[in-house]
Every structure is written in C-alpha cells, then in structure tokens.
C-alpha cells in the first residue's frame, strides 16, 4: 500500500506549488501527514515524492519538485522526533530529497539553454486540473513508477546506495524512472540518458547537503559523505587519511576511542554547503551541449619544470596524480601552467570536487577565480574579496582551527585585476602567497594550508621579477608543471568518449578528417591548425563544427591567427543558424534530423528558440554589445535583467551570482568571449575610418574632430591591456572588411587617424584635457593607469594596422620631419606604461615590434629581451645598455646604431645590417650572425664566443676604438665634401619636389643613382 501526497493535499484543498517557501505551514502539513500515516500503519517506504512528481508532465513537475523536496525534509524531521530512523529509512528519504533537487537544477539548466525537447514537453501543459487526471499515460513510465511505490530497501541495499549512489540498485531505479519521464516529455533516449548522467554526477553534492542540513535524523548516513571529526594535529591528519572510517566516531556517545587530535565538532553548514556546491557543479553542461565535463574529460598530462633555468623533466606525468602528491609538500606552491584552452580551469573544477569527495576533512578545497578578487594588503584579505563565505580575515574564519586545513585552488593568476595601489600587482600577489605560507603554521611550525595556482605560460617569470630572464629563486618556492598538448593515447581516448556522446559514425568521420589531413602528424601545411586541435577546447569546438558540416579542408592551411578567427566565426554563424558556405539556407533548414541524433546537431528548433523571432544580426549585435561591456567592466561581468539573460546564448555567456545575490552574466570561456569582444572593438575602430557626406556635399569623417576621436578611443580602450586574442580577432575582422570593400574601410585611413591621436597622446594633450577622468566610471584603474592602457593599446593597434596597410610605422616620428620627430617618444611611452606594471610594455608588446621604423630613436637601457624586431630599422638609433637578450633581429637594419654596452646574448642577427654599428662592450655571446653585415662595426671590448669572433674578423669588423673613430671621421669628412659639391652645382633658386612612394618613403620622380637610400629626399631641377 502507498500514500499519494498530492491526493492527500488535495483533500485539504492544498496544492504543492503553494509550499514554495519552506516554513511553519510546510512543517504543520508534514506533522498532520505523519499522523495520518501512523493511523493507517504506513511507513516511510509508503511515500515516494520523487515518483509522484515524475508522473506529471514537465510544466507541472518542474514547479512541484522544490516544494516536494522541502516537504520531504519536514517529513524526515517529524518521523525522527517520533522515533529514530533506521539506516534504510533515512536513505530512502534522503535519496528522495537529493534526486528531486538535483533534477530540478538540471531542468533549470535545460530551460536556460532553451532545449528543443522542452517545446514538445510544453504541449502537455494543457491537461485537466484534477489530480487524478494529470498523470502522464506513458506505459513505460507507469511501469517504472510501480517499482518505487511502495518502496523496498534493505539495510544492505541502503549501504550500497550510499556507497555507489547512481550506480546502486536504488540509484538505477530512480535513474531509469527519470529517463522514462524525460522521454515521455519529448526528449530522445540518448539525450535523456545524457541529462540523467549529469544528474548522477551532481547527486553526491545534493545528498551531502541533505544529510548535512538534517544531521541528527540522518546520523547513520554521515560517514558516507565524510561528515565527522576534524583533525587538529599532524598525527591525526595522517591517521584519518589512512583510515576514513574514523569519521564515524562523531555519532558515538563518547570520544574516548578517537585518536589524539581527532575531535567531534558541530557541522559547519556554510562549509558543507560550499563543499556540496563543488560536487553539484559536476552536473553543469559543457558549452550548451547535453553532456557534462566528466563525460568528455581526458586526464591531462604535464611536464615538471625542475629548476629556475626552465629545465624540464624527460617525460610527462598524470596531472591529477601530480597535484594530489603535492598535498604532502606544504612548504611550496604547486603551479600549473598552460596556454588558454588547455584545460586549467576544467582541471581545477575536477580536482576541487575530487578533494571534496575523497580527501575531506583532511583537506577542505576552496576554488577561487582570481579574476573575481581585488588586491589588498594580505592574501587573506585579497581572497576574501572573491570568497567572503570563508571569512578568511576573521578570528573564526576557515583558515583557523577547528576548521580543517584549506586547499586553496587559485585559478588564473594572469586574470587578477590590476590595482590602483601598486604597479606590480602580480608580483605583489606572489609576495602575499609567500607571506601566507610562512605565517599560517600549525603547532609544529609547518604550514597548515596548501596553495595550487594556475596561470598562462610565461606569466610566472614576468610577474616574479622585473628581469624575467633572470628569475630569483623560483625553484625554491614553486613546484611547476606545464600541461602538454593531447598526445596520441589521449586523442584515442577522446574519440572513444566522443563516439559515446554523439555516435560512432560522427566520431569516425571526425577522426578520418583529421587523420587524412595530416593533423595528427603535424604536417607542415596544417601545422597551425594541428597545434590548435591538440588543445582540449579547440578539439571540442572543431568537433562540433565538423559534426554539422562546418569544418572542411579550406581551414587547414590557414596561418595561426586566421585559423582562430575562422573557427570562432564559423562557430558563431553555426549558432545563429546560418548555412555552411557549401549549402544554401533553404537546404540547411530542410536537412533531416536522424531520429536518435537530435542531441548531436544544431536543429532548426534550437535555432528558433535562440532567435525568438529576431534576426540573426540582431542577436549577434546583442552578443557583441554584451561582450564589449563585459571586457570593459572591472569585474569582467555585468548585471542584467532575467529576460535579457534568456536571450543570450549559453554557449558564450554564463550566469553568476555575487555575495549580494545579484545575478550577472559573464563569459562561459574567455576565448569565446574575447572573440565577440574583438569583433565589437573592430566595428568601433571601423567607425573612425568611415566617411560621410554632409548636407552640403562635403565629405568628412563620421567621428571628425581630434577631441571626438580621443573620447571614442579612451572609452573603447580604457579597460586595461588589450588581450592578444582580441587584437588578432579585431585585425582579422578589419582585414576581411577591407577585402570586401576598400571604399567602406581602409587600413591606410585608420592608420593615419590612429597615428594622429597617438602623436597628440605622446605630447600629453589628452592627459591635459582630463579625458581619462571622464571614463573612470565602473573602472578599477586610476586615471594614470587608464591613460597608460589607452596608449599601449593604441600602439599595438598602430603596429598591426601599419603592417596590414604596408606602411612604415615610426613610433618616434619621421626623422626627416624635425617638428614631428622626437627620439625619446617611444621610451617615454614605455615609461608611462609602468603604472600598469614595470614590464607591462615588454610583456605585451614584445611580439608586435617587427617591421618598425625606429631610425634615430633613443632607447637607452630599454628592456627589449626576446622582442621580435624582424625587419625593423634602427638606423643611427641610440641603444646604449639596451637589453636585447634572445631578441629576434633577423634582417634588421642596425647600421651606425649605438649599441654600446647592449646585451645581445642569444640574439638572432641573421642577415642583419650592422655596418658602422658601435658595439663597444656589447655582449654577443651565443648570438647568431649568419649572413650579417659587420663592415666597420666596432667590437671593441665586446664579449664574443670564438665562432662569433671568427665571423666578425672575416667580415670587416673593427676591434680597435681608434680605428672606429678614424673611420667615423673619414666618412663624416667624405659626407661634408659631397654635400658642398652638391650645393655648389645647384646655384640659384630651386624648387623642392617630394614624391611619396607606395610605402611612405620619399623618392625622386626620376632617379638612376643607385646610392640613393630608401626614404632619402631628392632635389629636382
């Protein structure tokens, strides 16, 4: 015999939906219901709220799941007050609560994504209101409902359920019922199974929460979710780690058998609720797909970096195993390095969940995104801004006993917001980490907590020292590992998982495409694409595109920046329902969706749900505006209305809540959001080059005056340093716009307008007008930092735009135009950027300096190590003491440059022009001088290895300072003679005619003199 709670409530004219807010009414109803059950001699197994809810259609069941779970909680408490619950009784009710809440959250996610199956489920909403006629009539569903009403659960089965959860007999019964219910509401079988699998992943968190918030009624269940004694001594830590059964001691009447240092304590509900949230997050869908991260996650491998010199271990190790082993080393910080998209954040999520489920209370994991933090005076204060729940600065916070030791998983050091209080925000943060380790010790003097830090490759060296090539003591403090690209073994496992989630046919097709293209073997013509798809994120995105016919051979030979843009561009067009290039829109809309594979394609229903009657262009514009607002905000998130959240695709935007329960949207992944932001920035830059006609027929720019241009650029570029991906996307977008219509956009015009702004910027004009102060709203940077960010970002865009326009970019001005030229202009810009970081310019711009014209520039003691100066010109430039270690100076023109005391160790000077260059005291050890021209170059007291010295001697270099000075005097005298002779042969008035060459150099209209140098001014009669 079983009791229907809904029918019982209907007799009292009560609907479950009336109990949405737990309170006295729910408790009173539970008390009366238990009384009636006792009168009828019914037990807890005679009620099954989960089954009762799932006999209803989606529109009704979704509304009743949370009230049903809350009512079950009150029933549990009432039953316990009447008599202690047995283990199997408590397990039965706890599973009802956990499954109801887990399924409700999964359905919330499905509704946020606007799944097509919900369209079909909504058709069942128009049902009679009588409770007896509301149930679904699906035969399979009705048969499975009978297996749970009445319930049967032995003590052995209860223990199995608590140990195996979704894999247990009880778990399988409830899983099968959920699958049948989803199918009855319109979901396909594979799709339903994937949804329920996400529920199973999240179930441990909901079960932990149910037990923690009902600790007394469910005392016998506590040890299965690791609720118990908190270790307070190192010996207890080791004993508890070796024997987790000690956790059961909390339920014993005394603690005389507990090991020393192991003390039963009250359950901290805030801490347990957070621990449960780490496990609940495992049920989150990946990038709008129906599956979860664990369904596709491949164990990552990494190579350890053993010393400050960057020496790497010979073979990779399992990343999860390495991180777990690091927990035994409390003296150091575990550092995980990798480029974006390599899986750092996914690893953090799974590692935190693993520790929460398997190692608690030996370790209490706390995962913090550093982009949510604000730099303060100590690490505890800094982390408290991102994680106020932990009360890290309080005397009773999570960092002090009796709370367990904390494993701080700090994700994304490079995303830590800049601070107005310090220029070295990253190194300051690392100093705080060092102080925290030294100060947070236990009674034995050893550090009590452990820190795991993730960051992008190369960030640690730059953050730790202003001389990044000579880091100080990195090996003593950090244990570093670099995540490796997916190898052959990992790729095989990935395709095996992909075939389960999609179909064998889809997975085999994707595999064959990559194999036949030579991607797995990194063939030279597809190397850039191969590098991308060996990263987990791009592997998934490319797989989604290939699945729906959006990936073909045309993308394979593209260079790196174009590959990124093309993949993101196609992904966006795929999302909005545009047809692939080989297919018309009509053909795309009429493609048949094979039965059973609706989860493995972008169906017309899904597209219609996203568009909601709007045009794809309108949706794309909304996405780009939101992305630009997010990247310009100091918190990298923006508050929006619930209605707006539902109109933005979950593929690109996620929802987060702060400590004030304010709902905000943020990027689902930085790479996806930065693509949209790059397009939005490109569109704003395009406006600068747009010309319009006024009512009188005169043509002018849409943004015309210098002040308007400055206001536009400060508003656009004030958010901080431009991310590399955003710059690449913006330039590629503009490149395509110019190819589409040169009359609509021209890099040459944009370069000219940006340069005019840049020239005024360098002279301090915009700082004087106070534009930086006007754009400070919602910006964490101060006015000087905003000004520096705008200057650096403009410089980066100028470098890229001039290369695209095939124009020379002179950061210090054209030397032949004296009123424009300022030899210190670039060095001054570099100095202004130090308010962001002492090496901000070096870190961000060193890869963008090729093909510059720096003739006559003064760059004394500039930090330019590892910079890319390919084909740049430094004719007669001043580079005294400059750090050019490992710089790329291939084909660079350094003729007559002053490189006295410069550090060129390891520099690539292949085919460089060094005629007459002053290299006195320069360090050229390890430099590559193949094909370099060294005629009359001064190598007095220069540091040379034997091979470099031999080459220099054979190619006309001078090793005596007197010889070099004599050479200079002779050449100067010869130049004076030529000048006097030239002037004498041109008496009388002459007209100076300047003709602009295609790349900006000035040449004569007719010239046959082979000695004329590029850029020379010629007098014509």
PDB file of C-alpha atoms in Angstrom, residues 51 59 116 148 366 413-414 453 524 534 599 642 700 741 796 915 979 993:
ATOM      1  CA  UNK A  51       7.768   9.113  -8.220  1.00  0.00           C
ATOM      2  CA  UNK A  59       5.370  22.031 -16.824  1.00  0.00           C
ATOM      3  CA  UNK A 116      14.067  21.833 -28.219  1.00  0.00           C
ATOM      4  CA  UNK A 148       9.134   2.608  -6.420  1.00  0.00           C
ATOM      5  CA  UNK A 366      38.291  26.199  -1.854  1.00  0.00           C
ATOM      6  CA  UNK A 413      46.882  34.496 -11.872  1.00  0.00           C
ATOM      7  CA  UNK A 414      47.091  36.380 -15.176  1.00  0.00           C
ATOM      8  CA  UNK A 453      47.989  28.219  -8.546  1.00  0.00           C
ATOM      9  CA  UNK A 524      53.890  21.446 -42.268  1.00  0.00           C
ATOM     10  CA  UNK A 534      45.662  19.287 -29.832  1.00  0.00           C
ATOM     11  CA  UNK A 599      21.349  15.820 -29.402  1.00  0.00           C
ATOM     12  CA  UNK A 642      16.453  37.932 -16.192  1.00  0.00           C
ATOM     13  CA  UNK A 700      34.111  64.283 -43.643  1.00  0.00           C
ATOM     14  CA  UNK A 741      35.000  46.818 -49.804  1.00  0.00           C
ATOM     15  CA  UNK A 796      49.622  47.786 -30.531  1.00  0.00           C
ATOM     16  CA  UNK A 915      77.635  48.412 -40.871  1.00  0.00           C
ATOM     17  CA  UNK A 979      77.323  67.948 -49.613  1.00  0.00           C
ATOM     18  CA  UNK A 993      59.633  68.367 -55.238  1.00  0.00           C
TER      19      UNK A 993
END
